[in-house]
Short mmCIF file of C-alpha atoms and ligand atoms in Angstrom, two decimals:
data_model
loop_
_atom_site.label_atom_id
_atom_site.label_comp_id
_atom_site.label_asym_id
_atom_site.label_seq_id
_atom_site.Cartn_x
_atom_site.Cartn_y
_atom_site.Cartn_z
CA MET Y 6 -36.04 -77.98 -2.49
CA GLY Y 7 -38.32 -81.03 -2.20
CA THR Y 8 -36.34 -83.81 -3.82
CA THR Y 9 -33.57 -81.70 -5.37
CA PHE Y 10 -30.32 -83.62 -5.81
CA LEU Y 11 -28.06 -82.42 -3.01
CA SER Y 12 -24.52 -81.57 -4.06
CA GLY Y 13 -21.83 -79.89 -2.06
CA VAL Y 14 -20.14 -80.10 1.29
CA ILE Y 15 -20.73 -81.48 4.74
CA GLU Y 16 -18.45 -79.91 7.32
CA GLY Y 17 -18.59 -83.11 9.33
CA PHE Y 18 -15.03 -83.89 10.36
CA TYR Y 19 -13.24 -84.04 13.73
CA GLY Y 20 -10.85 -81.22 14.57
CA PRO Y 21 -11.00 -77.45 14.42
CA PRO Y 22 -14.13 -76.25 12.58
CA TRP Y 23 -13.62 -73.86 9.67
CA HIS Y 24 -13.86 -70.18 10.45
CA ARG Y 25 -16.10 -67.58 9.02
CA GLY Y 26 -13.84 -66.28 6.24
CA GLU Y 27 -13.20 -69.84 5.07
CA ARG Y 28 -16.89 -70.65 4.90
CA ARG Y 29 -17.51 -67.41 3.04
CA GLU Y 30 -14.89 -68.44 0.47
CA LEU Y 31 -16.45 -71.89 0.32
CA PHE Y 32 -19.91 -70.53 -0.47
CA ALA Y 33 -18.53 -68.35 -3.26
CA MET Y 34 -16.70 -71.30 -4.84
CA MET Y 35 -19.68 -73.60 -4.47
CA SER Y 36 -22.15 -71.25 -6.09
CA ALA Y 37 -19.69 -70.47 -8.93
CA TRP Y 38 -19.31 -74.20 -9.59
CA GLY Y 39 -22.97 -75.15 -9.42
CA LEU Y 40 -23.00 -76.96 -6.06
CA ASN Y 41 -26.13 -76.37 -3.99
CA THR Y 42 -25.85 -77.57 -0.38
CA TYR Y 43 -23.77 -76.92 2.72
CA VAL Y 44 -24.27 -78.99 5.89
CA TYR Y 45 -22.99 -77.54 9.15
CA GLY Y 46 -21.92 -80.42 11.41
CA PRO Y 47 -18.37 -80.01 12.72
CA LYS Y 48 -17.88 -82.82 15.24
CA ASP Y 49 -15.97 -80.52 17.56
CA ASP Y 50 -18.44 -77.67 17.74
CA LEU Y 51 -19.36 -78.44 21.35
CA HIS Y 52 -23.01 -77.62 20.71
CA HIS Y 53 -23.24 -80.00 17.78
CA ARG Y 54 -22.47 -83.13 19.78
CA ALA Y 55 -20.99 -83.06 23.30
CA LEU Y 56 -23.31 -80.28 24.56
CA TRP Y 57 -26.19 -80.96 22.16
CA ARG Y 58 -28.77 -80.23 24.89
CA GLU Y 59 -27.49 -76.73 25.55
CA PRO Y 60 -28.67 -73.95 23.28
CA TYR Y 61 -26.01 -71.73 21.74
CA PRO Y 62 -25.12 -68.84 24.05
CA GLU Y 63 -26.18 -65.34 23.06
CA ALA Y 64 -22.71 -64.43 21.77
CA ASP Y 65 -22.81 -67.20 19.13
CA LEU Y 66 -26.20 -66.28 17.70
CA GLY Y 67 -25.15 -63.30 15.57
CA PRO Y 68 -22.34 -65.19 13.78
CA LEU Y 69 -24.61 -68.20 13.21
CA ARG Y 70 -27.38 -66.01 11.82
CA ASP Y 71 -24.83 -64.38 9.48
CA LEU Y 72 -23.55 -67.78 8.40
CA VAL Y 73 -27.02 -69.01 7.45
CA ALA Y 74 -27.72 -65.74 5.62
CA GLU Y 75 -24.40 -65.81 3.73
CA CYS Y 76 -25.00 -69.38 2.67
CA ARG Y 77 -28.52 -68.75 1.49
CA GLY Y 78 -27.45 -65.44 -0.05
CA HIS Y 79 -25.24 -67.47 -2.41
CA GLY Y 80 -28.26 -69.50 -3.47
CA LEU Y 81 -27.17 -72.50 -1.39
CA GLU Y 82 -29.26 -74.53 1.03
CA PHE Y 83 -28.08 -74.57 4.63
CA PHE Y 84 -28.60 -77.68 6.77
CA TYR Y 85 -27.82 -77.69 10.47
CA ALA Y 86 -26.75 -81.09 11.81
CA LEU Y 87 -27.24 -82.12 15.41
CA GLY Y 88 -25.50 -85.21 16.84
CA PRO Y 89 -27.32 -86.13 20.07
CA GLY Y 90 -26.45 -89.83 20.03
CA LEU Y 91 -23.64 -89.88 22.60
CA ASP Y 92 -26.09 -89.79 25.50
CA LEU Y 93 -29.62 -89.19 24.20
CA ARG Y 94 -32.29 -90.94 26.27
CA TYR Y 95 -34.78 -91.68 23.54
CA SER Y 96 -37.82 -92.09 25.78
CA ASP Y 97 -37.13 -89.13 28.04
CA PRO Y 98 -39.63 -86.30 27.31
CA ALA Y 99 -37.09 -83.73 28.58
CA ASP Y 100 -34.50 -84.89 26.04
CA ARG Y 101 -37.06 -84.78 23.25
CA GLU Y 102 -38.01 -81.30 24.28
CA ALA Y 103 -34.30 -80.35 24.29
CA LEU Y 104 -34.09 -81.55 20.67
CA ARG Y 105 -37.05 -79.42 19.66
CA ALA Y 106 -35.62 -76.41 21.49
CA ARG Y 107 -32.29 -76.73 19.67
CA LEU Y 108 -33.96 -76.93 16.26
CA ALA Y 109 -36.25 -74.04 17.15
CA GLN Y 110 -33.20 -71.95 18.07
CA LEU Y 111 -31.64 -72.62 14.69
CA ARG Y 112 -34.92 -71.97 12.93
CA SER Y 113 -35.08 -68.57 14.59
CA LEU Y 114 -31.70 -67.86 12.94
CA GLY Y 115 -33.05 -68.60 9.48
CA CYS Y 116 -32.16 -72.29 9.18
CA ARG Y 117 -34.81 -74.45 7.48
CA HIS Y 118 -33.22 -77.86 6.93
CA PHE Y 119 -31.83 -80.25 9.51
CA CYS Y 120 -29.89 -83.47 9.98
CA LEU Y 121 -29.88 -85.85 12.91
CA LEU Y 122 -26.62 -87.76 13.06
CA PHE Y 123 -26.23 -91.05 14.92
CA ASP Y 124 -22.73 -91.91 13.66
CA ASP Y 125 -19.80 -92.77 15.95
CA ILE Y 126 -21.85 -93.31 19.08
CA PRO Y 127 -21.92 -96.07 21.72
CA ASP Y 128 -23.69 -99.08 20.27
CA ARG Y 129 -26.00 -99.62 23.27
CA MET Y 130 -29.22 -98.21 24.72
CA ALA Y 131 -30.35 -97.39 28.23
CA PRO Y 132 -32.47 -100.28 29.62
CA GLY Y 133 -35.65 -98.11 29.65
CA ASP Y 134 -35.17 -97.26 25.98
CA ARG Y 135 -34.61 -100.88 25.06
CA GLU Y 136 -37.88 -101.88 26.75
CA ARG Y 137 -39.83 -99.16 25.03
CA TRP Y 138 -38.42 -99.33 21.51
CA GLY Y 139 -36.97 -102.80 21.18
CA SER Y 140 -34.11 -101.69 18.95
CA PHE Y 141 -31.72 -98.83 18.40
CA ALA Y 142 -33.07 -98.32 14.90
CA SER Y 143 -36.70 -98.04 16.07
CA ALA Y 144 -35.78 -95.58 18.82
CA GLN Y 145 -33.78 -93.36 16.44
CA CYS Y 146 -36.51 -93.47 13.78
CA ALA Y 147 -39.27 -92.60 16.27
CA VAL Y 148 -37.39 -89.59 17.65
CA THR Y 149 -36.39 -88.39 14.17
CA ASN Y 150 -39.90 -88.80 12.72
CA GLU Y 151 -41.40 -86.91 15.62
CA LEU Y 152 -39.03 -83.98 15.13
CA PHE Y 153 -39.50 -84.04 11.38
CA LEU Y 154 -43.29 -83.87 11.59
CA TRP Y 155 -43.10 -81.13 14.20
CA MET Y 156 -40.78 -79.11 11.93
CA ARG Y 157 -42.92 -79.77 8.84
CA GLY Y 158 -45.88 -78.40 10.80
CA GLN Y 159 -44.08 -75.07 10.89
CA ASP Y 160 -42.37 -75.21 7.51
CA PRO Y 161 -43.78 -77.56 4.85
CA GLY Y 162 -40.57 -77.14 2.82
CA ALA Y 163 -38.23 -78.29 5.61
CA ARG Y 164 -35.88 -81.15 4.66
CA PHE Y 165 -34.37 -83.73 7.00
CA LEU Y 166 -31.40 -86.06 6.67
CA PHE Y 167 -30.58 -88.93 9.02
CA CYS Y 168 -27.19 -90.57 9.57
CA PRO Y 169 -27.58 -94.20 10.69
CA THR Y 170 -25.31 -95.82 13.27
CA PRO Y 171 -24.05 -98.32 10.67
CA TYR Y 172 -23.31 -95.90 7.84
CA CYS Y 173 -21.19 -98.06 5.54
CA GLY Y 174 -21.28 -101.59 4.17
CA ARG Y 175 -18.62 -102.92 6.52
CA MET Y 176 -20.45 -101.67 9.63
CA ALA Y 177 -23.74 -103.11 8.40
CA SER Y 178 -22.12 -106.49 7.75
CA ARG Y 179 -20.81 -106.47 11.35
CA HIS Y 180 -24.38 -105.72 12.57
CA LEU Y 181 -23.40 -102.46 14.23
CA GLY Y 182 -26.52 -100.95 15.78
CA GLY Y 183 -28.17 -104.38 16.10
CA ALA Y 184 -29.74 -106.98 13.82
CA ASP Y 185 -31.74 -105.68 10.83
CA TYR Y 186 -30.88 -102.08 11.67
CA LEU Y 187 -31.04 -100.82 8.06
CA ALA Y 188 -34.18 -102.78 7.17
CA THR Y 189 -35.88 -101.28 10.23
CA VAL Y 190 -34.86 -97.79 9.11
CA GLY Y 191 -36.22 -98.59 5.65
CA ARG Y 192 -39.59 -99.53 7.16
CA GLU Y 193 -39.90 -97.05 10.00
CA LEU Y 194 -38.15 -93.80 9.01
CA ASP Y 195 -40.51 -91.34 7.32
CA PRO Y 196 -40.01 -91.87 3.56
CA GLU Y 197 -39.31 -88.17 3.05
CA ILE Y 198 -36.22 -88.23 5.27
CA GLY Y 199 -32.95 -88.84 3.43
CA VAL Y 200 -30.38 -91.32 4.75
CA PHE Y 201 -26.61 -90.74 4.68
CA TRP Y 202 -24.24 -93.47 3.55
CA THR Y 203 -20.43 -93.45 3.07
CA GLY Y 204 -20.26 -96.45 0.70
CA PRO Y 205 -18.80 -99.91 1.32
CA GLU Y 206 -16.30 -98.42 3.79
CA ILE Y 207 -15.98 -95.30 5.95
CA ILE Y 208 -13.42 -94.16 3.39
CA SER Y 209 -14.61 -95.82 0.20
CA ARG Y 210 -12.17 -96.28 -2.64
CA GLU Y 211 -15.09 -97.04 -4.93
CA ILE Y 212 -18.85 -96.66 -4.76
CA THR Y 213 -20.56 -98.64 -7.49
CA VAL Y 214 -24.08 -98.43 -8.88
CA ALA Y 215 -24.71 -102.05 -7.83
CA HIS Y 216 -23.72 -101.18 -4.25
CA VAL Y 217 -26.22 -98.32 -3.95
CA GLU Y 218 -28.95 -100.24 -5.78
CA GLU Y 219 -28.82 -103.00 -3.19
CA LEU Y 220 -28.90 -100.46 -0.38
CA THR Y 221 -31.78 -98.54 -1.94
CA GLY Y 222 -33.84 -101.73 -1.80
CA ILE Y 223 -33.17 -102.06 1.93
CA LEU Y 224 -33.58 -98.40 2.85
CA ARG Y 225 -36.56 -97.95 0.48
CA ARG Y 226 -35.01 -94.71 -0.75
CA PRO Y 227 -31.77 -93.85 -2.53
CA PRO Y 228 -29.05 -92.86 -0.02
CA VAL Y 229 -27.38 -89.46 0.12
CA ILE Y 230 -23.64 -90.07 -0.16
CA TRP Y 231 -21.57 -88.62 2.70
CA ASP Y 232 -18.27 -88.90 0.93
CA ASN Y 233 -15.15 -89.22 3.08
CA LEU Y 234 -12.83 -89.83 0.11
CA GLN Y 235 -10.70 -86.77 0.89
CA ALA Y 236 -11.34 -86.52 4.64
CA ASN Y 237 -8.02 -86.47 6.49
CA ASP Y 238 -9.04 -86.05 10.13
CA TYR Y 239 -7.96 -89.64 10.82
CA ASP Y 240 -4.32 -89.08 9.84
CA GLY Y 241 -2.36 -85.97 10.78
CA HIS Y 242 0.41 -86.81 8.29
CA ARG Y 243 -1.70 -86.64 5.18
CA PHE Y 244 -4.06 -84.53 3.15
CA PHE Y 245 -5.83 -85.34 -0.08
CA ALA Y 246 -5.56 -83.04 -3.05
CA GLY Y 247 -6.47 -85.74 -5.56
CA PRO Y 248 -9.58 -85.82 -7.76
CA PHE Y 249 -13.06 -87.09 -7.01
CA SER Y 250 -12.75 -90.62 -8.32
CA GLY Y 251 -13.90 -94.21 -7.97
CA ARG Y 252 -17.52 -93.11 -8.45
CA PRO Y 253 -18.93 -93.65 -11.96
CA PRO Y 254 -21.05 -90.76 -13.31
CA GLU Y 255 -23.99 -93.22 -13.50
CA LEU Y 256 -24.05 -93.11 -9.70
CA ARG Y 257 -25.64 -89.66 -9.94
CA SER Y 258 -29.00 -91.11 -10.90
CA GLY Y 259 -28.86 -93.77 -8.18
CA VAL Y 260 -28.41 -91.52 -5.16
CA GLY Y 261 -30.21 -88.56 -3.59
CA GLY Y 262 -27.06 -86.47 -3.47
CA VAL Y 263 -23.31 -86.35 -2.90
CA LEU Y 264 -21.82 -84.27 -0.10
CA LEU Y 265 -18.06 -84.20 0.45
CA ASN Y 266 -16.66 -84.24 3.97
CA PRO Y 267 -13.20 -83.11 2.91
CA ASN Y 268 -9.82 -82.17 4.43
CA THR Y 269 -9.99 -80.49 7.84
CA GLU Y 270 -7.66 -77.75 6.55
CA PHE Y 271 -10.00 -75.66 4.44
CA PRO Y 272 -7.36 -74.25 2.04
CA LEU Y 273 -6.48 -77.77 0.85
CA ASN Y 274 -9.90 -78.50 -0.60
CA PHE Y 275 -9.77 -76.73 -3.95
CA VAL Y 276 -9.19 -79.85 -6.07
CA PRO Y 277 -11.63 -82.12 -4.17
CA LEU Y 278 -14.48 -79.60 -4.54
CA ARG Y 279 -13.67 -78.51 -8.05
CA THR Y 280 -13.48 -82.09 -9.31
CA LEU Y 281 -16.73 -82.99 -7.56
CA ALA Y 282 -18.36 -80.13 -9.47
CA LEU Y 283 -16.77 -81.33 -12.73
CA TRP Y 284 -18.01 -84.88 -12.05
CA LEU Y 285 -21.53 -83.62 -11.50
CA ALA Y 286 -21.49 -81.65 -14.75
CA ASN Y 287 -19.67 -84.33 -16.79
CA ASP Y 288 -21.50 -85.68 -19.81
CA GLY Y 289 -18.88 -87.85 -21.47
CA ALA Y 290 -16.35 -90.38 -20.21
CA TRP Y 291 -15.23 -89.43 -16.70
CA ARG Y 292 -11.43 -89.13 -16.47
CA PRO Y 293 -10.45 -88.18 -12.92
CA ARG Y 294 -6.82 -87.49 -13.85
CA ASP Y 295 -7.88 -84.97 -16.50
CA ALA Y 296 -10.23 -83.32 -13.99
CA TYR Y 297 -7.33 -83.19 -11.50
CA LEU Y 298 -5.04 -81.51 -14.02
CA GLN Y 299 -7.73 -78.98 -14.93
CA ALA Y 300 -8.42 -78.20 -11.27
CA LEU Y 301 -4.70 -77.83 -10.52
CA THR Y 302 -4.36 -75.36 -13.40
CA GLU Y 303 -7.17 -73.30 -11.85
CA TRP Y 304 -5.65 -73.59 -8.35
CA HIS Y 305 -2.09 -72.70 -9.47
CA PRO Y 306 -2.54 -68.87 -9.25
CA LYS Y 307 -3.06 -69.25 -5.48
CA PHE Y 308 0.56 -70.43 -5.26
CA ASP Y 309 2.06 -67.04 -6.03
CA GLY Y 310 5.51 -66.99 -4.36
CA ALA Y 311 7.22 -64.07 -2.63
CA LEU Y 312 10.58 -64.96 -4.24
CA GLN Y 313 9.70 -67.40 -6.98
CA THR Y 314 6.46 -69.07 -8.07
CA ILE Y 315 6.36 -72.85 -8.35
CA SER Y 316 5.73 -74.14 -11.87
CA LEU Y 317 2.52 -76.00 -12.62
CA ALA Y 318 4.59 -79.13 -13.36
CA ASP Y 319 6.27 -79.02 -9.95
CA LEU Y 320 2.99 -78.29 -8.19
CA THR Y 321 1.52 -81.36 -9.89
CA LEU Y 322 4.45 -83.47 -8.79
CA LEU Y 323 4.09 -82.27 -5.20
CA MET Y 324 0.33 -82.79 -5.04
CA ASP Y 325 0.83 -86.25 -6.53
CA CYS Y 326 2.43 -87.11 -3.16
CA TYR Y 327 -0.85 -86.18 -1.43
CA TYR Y 328 -3.33 -87.60 -3.88
CA LEU Y 329 -5.97 -89.99 -2.56
CA PRO Y 330 -6.13 -92.35 0.42
CA TYR Y 331 -5.51 -95.46 -1.66
CA GLU Y 332 -3.25 -94.07 -4.35
CA GLU Y 333 -0.60 -91.51 -5.16
CA GLY Y 334 -0.24 -89.72 -8.50
CA PRO Y 335 1.45 -91.67 -11.33
CA GLU Y 336 4.72 -89.72 -11.56
CA VAL Y 337 5.60 -90.19 -7.91
CA VAL Y 338 4.44 -93.82 -7.92
CA GLN Y 339 6.88 -94.58 -10.71
CA TRP Y 340 9.67 -92.73 -8.91
CA ARG Y 341 8.97 -94.55 -5.63
CA GLN Y 342 9.10 -97.86 -7.47
CA GLN Y 343 12.41 -96.94 -9.10
CA LEU Y 344 13.78 -95.85 -5.74
CA GLY Y 345 12.75 -99.15 -4.11
CA ASP Y 346 14.39 -101.14 -6.93
CA LEU Y 347 17.54 -99.07 -6.65
CA LEU Y 348 17.89 -99.57 -2.91
CA SER Y 349 17.46 -103.32 -3.30
CA ARG Y 350 20.63 -103.44 -5.43
CA PRO Y 351 24.25 -102.94 -4.32
CA PRO Y 352 25.48 -99.38 -5.02
CA SER Y 353 27.99 -100.78 -7.50
CA ALA Y 354 25.00 -101.69 -9.74
CA TRP Y 355 23.25 -98.30 -9.49
CA GLY Y 356 24.83 -96.63 -12.55
CA GLN Y 357 23.06 -93.51 -13.84
CA GLU Y 358 19.80 -94.40 -12.12
CA ALA Y 359 20.92 -93.02 -8.74
CA ALA Y 360 21.39 -89.59 -10.30
CA GLN Y 361 17.92 -89.72 -11.94
CA VAL Y 362 16.20 -90.78 -8.74
CA GLY Y 363 18.13 -88.16 -6.78
CA ALA Y 364 17.19 -85.43 -9.26
CA LEU Y 365 13.47 -86.00 -8.80
CA ALA Y 366 13.92 -86.06 -5.02
CA ALA Y 367 15.74 -82.73 -5.26
CA ARG Y 368 12.92 -81.31 -7.41
CA LEU Y 369 10.38 -82.32 -4.81
CA GLN Y 370 12.49 -80.86 -2.04
CA GLU Y 371 12.73 -77.61 -3.96
CA ALA Y 372 8.95 -77.62 -4.38
CA CYS Y 373 8.59 -77.87 -0.60
CA VAL Y 374 10.85 -74.84 -0.19
CA ARG Y 375 8.73 -72.86 -2.70
CA MET Y 376 5.69 -73.53 -0.49
CA THR Y 377 7.31 -71.74 2.45
CA GLU Y 378 7.41 -68.60 0.30
CA LEU Y 379 3.72 -68.54 -0.59
CA ARG Y 380 2.10 -65.13 -0.31
CA ASN Y 381 -1.08 -66.96 0.65
CA ARG Y 382 -0.08 -67.65 4.25
CA PRO Y 383 -3.20 -69.66 5.22
CA LEU Y 384 -2.38 -72.03 2.38
CA PHE Y 385 1.21 -72.33 3.59
CA HIS Y 386 0.07 -72.90 7.18
CA ALA Y 387 -2.24 -75.69 6.05
CA LEU Y 388 0.60 -77.38 4.14
CA SER Y 389 3.51 -76.68 6.39
CA ARG Y 390 3.64 -79.60 8.85
CA ARG Y 391 3.08 -82.26 6.22
CA LEU Y 392 5.62 -80.77 3.84
CA TRP Y 393 8.19 -80.50 6.63
CA GLU Y 394 7.98 -84.27 7.03
CA LEU Y 395 8.37 -84.84 3.32
CA ARG Y 396 11.41 -82.54 3.22
CA GLU Y 397 13.01 -84.44 6.10
CA GLU Y 398 12.59 -87.77 4.34
CA LEU Y 399 13.84 -86.45 1.01
CA ASP Y 400 16.85 -84.88 2.69
CA LEU Y 401 17.70 -88.14 4.46
CA LEU Y 402 17.30 -90.08 1.24
CA GLY Y 403 19.55 -87.71 -0.71
CA ARG Y 404 22.26 -88.03 1.93
CA TYR Y 405 21.93 -91.81 1.93
CA LEU Y 406 22.19 -92.07 -1.87
CA ARG Y 407 25.27 -89.84 -1.93
CA HIS Y 408 26.93 -91.79 0.87
CA GLN Y 409 26.34 -95.16 -0.73
CA ALA Y 410 27.46 -94.00 -4.16
CA ASP Y 411 30.73 -92.56 -2.83
CA PRO Y 412 33.50 -95.15 -3.41
CA GLY Y 413 35.59 -93.45 -0.73
CA LEU Y 414 32.95 -94.35 1.89
CA ALA Y 415 32.49 -97.96 0.78
CA GLY Y 416 31.98 -100.29 3.73
CA THR Y 417 31.09 -97.49 6.17
CA ARG Y 418 27.64 -97.26 7.69
CA PHE Y 419 25.51 -94.24 6.85
CA GLN Y 420 24.56 -91.80 9.56
CA SER Y 421 22.96 -88.35 9.36
CA ASP Y 422 23.86 -85.54 11.73
CA PHE Y 423 20.41 -84.08 11.07
CA HIS Y 424 18.36 -87.17 11.88
CA GLN Y 425 19.27 -88.13 15.41
CA PRO Y 426 17.54 -90.93 17.31
CA LEU Y 427 14.51 -89.75 19.31
CA THR Y 428 14.38 -86.30 17.74
CA TYR Y 429 13.78 -87.98 14.39
CA ARG Y 430 10.86 -90.45 14.05
CA GLY Y 431 10.66 -90.32 17.84
CA GLY Y 432 7.85 -90.11 20.36
CA MET Y 433 5.15 -92.33 21.76
CA VAL Y 434 3.01 -92.55 18.61
CA ALA Y 435 5.93 -93.59 16.42
CA SER Y 436 6.98 -96.20 18.98
CA LEU Y 437 3.44 -97.60 19.18
CA GLN Y 438 3.31 -97.78 15.39
CA ARG Y 439 6.48 -99.88 15.36
CA LEU Y 440 5.09 -102.17 18.05
CA LEU Y 441 1.99 -103.18 16.03
CA ARG Y 442 2.83 -103.31 12.36
CA ALA Y 443 0.09 -102.81 9.74
CA GLU Y 444 0.42 -105.42 6.96
CA SER Y 445 -0.66 -104.70 3.39
CA ASP Y 446 -3.45 -107.30 3.63
CA GLY Y 447 -5.17 -105.35 6.44
CA THR Y 448 -3.94 -107.55 9.31
CA PHE Y 449 -1.73 -106.37 12.18
CA THR Y 450 1.35 -108.09 13.53
CA ALA Y 451 3.08 -107.57 16.88
CA GLU Y 452 6.79 -106.80 16.69
CA SER Y 453 7.63 -110.22 18.08
CA GLU Y 454 5.46 -112.15 15.58
CA PRO Y 455 6.70 -113.25 12.15
CA ALA Y 456 5.42 -110.87 9.42
CA CYS Y 457 2.96 -113.21 7.78
CA ARG Y 458 1.94 -116.71 8.82
CA LYS Y 459 1.68 -118.71 5.64
CA GLY Y 460 0.09 -121.71 7.35
CA PRO Y 461 1.02 -124.23 10.03
CA ASN Y 462 4.72 -124.77 10.61
CA PRO Y 463 6.01 -128.07 9.19
C1 GDL C 4 -16.43 -90.91 10.21
C2 GDL C 4 -17.26 -89.79 10.69
C3 GDL C 4 -16.81 -88.45 10.17
C4 GDL C 4 -15.28 -88.41 9.96
C5 GDL C 4 -14.96 -89.48 8.96
C6 GDL C 4 -13.49 -89.56 8.55
C7 GDL C 4 -19.11 -90.34 9.13
C8 GDL C 4 -20.57 -90.55 8.95
N1 GDL C 4 -18.68 -90.03 10.38
O1 GDL C 4 -16.67 -92.03 10.49
O2 GDL C 4 -17.20 -87.46 11.08
O3 GDL C 4 -14.88 -87.16 9.48
O4 GDL C 4 -15.31 -90.73 9.50
O5 GDL C 4 -12.65 -89.79 9.64
O6 GDL C 4 -18.36 -90.46 8.21
#
């Protein structure tokens, strides 16, 4: 394994971890597509983070051993990630022994490679640790180096990866983890340990070669990209079925690997993983949209319907609504634009356009209905809550357009019997969202404030 380029998946999201059958399917897809690495690090496996000191109980050992064996049986490398940073006391010998014991337990199950993750942890140290190490970065490096050397003593081929506390450009620029954190890691972390990095942001729209070159200088090694492009654990309304994009193919030679931390719902990850594999194998101009269309064509057979099967064109339209964090697919973007323009005009000026806009809405609504009939029930279950929301909005919109366009109802206010206050867009979260509005420039405005202050009042 040595310095092999790592490509594949990190199961590193918040929320329910994948189950055994899903991981088995994952390994088969990964090995068929030429990906080589799986990192086990679900934030909500209690023994990964909250109970990191406690070894796995006896009942969990068989399934874990099988998981490692299945992964390796597919020719993939298995990394086990431990996240002790919530309450690790870096200078406490008992805690350091607990770390060794946990890795030894995993090693006894066949695991050879490990990660220590220090992401999303309190940005402060116990006073004793501060006295001994001086900085967070030094403390984390010392503990990681010690474990790494201990593991290498038993297995010279063992590989280690380290996730820093500031793991993206924005966090580093805010000095998360303390001054000179990354430079300290560059100097003090054993040069054979890889360092994770998510790009300029936690969810990076783009990761450029220049960005990783600068970082490589500081870290004294190329980073391993932990890619959250299609992670959706931070927003229960969305998922991302769009292509791997915003990363030029030249990035491949500037990093030590690319691991996707994708959608929490395993069945929704076909396109993200397939397009990552296509990106890795690409040797011409990289066209993410083409890769998306190819991956959707390969995914389409999974959408076999009990009554009727959705067409590839309608599947594309639907998945365009759940594309990437910073963009939707082109067909729905154009439709949304047209819809916005239409609604800004009086109904008397709508003409034929209302019918066109309504027809696409109806097509999308129909596509949502097709999804309820999928024979692949896990796929339907993964889609269902998000698509229900989309259906509700499309239904409301259709009713609104018909009401406004009806000359007999001119001057009356639109109301829907199916979208009653508090049952529709209700609840605490929705009310909090209305209270603090997110502006398109990244700022937030309280309900009582004017939308955007353009400067001092005259
Ligand atoms: C994070 C977390 C990750 C989570 C992701 C998306 C890293 C290193 N850590 O900050 O567990 O899934 O954001 O919400 O990315």
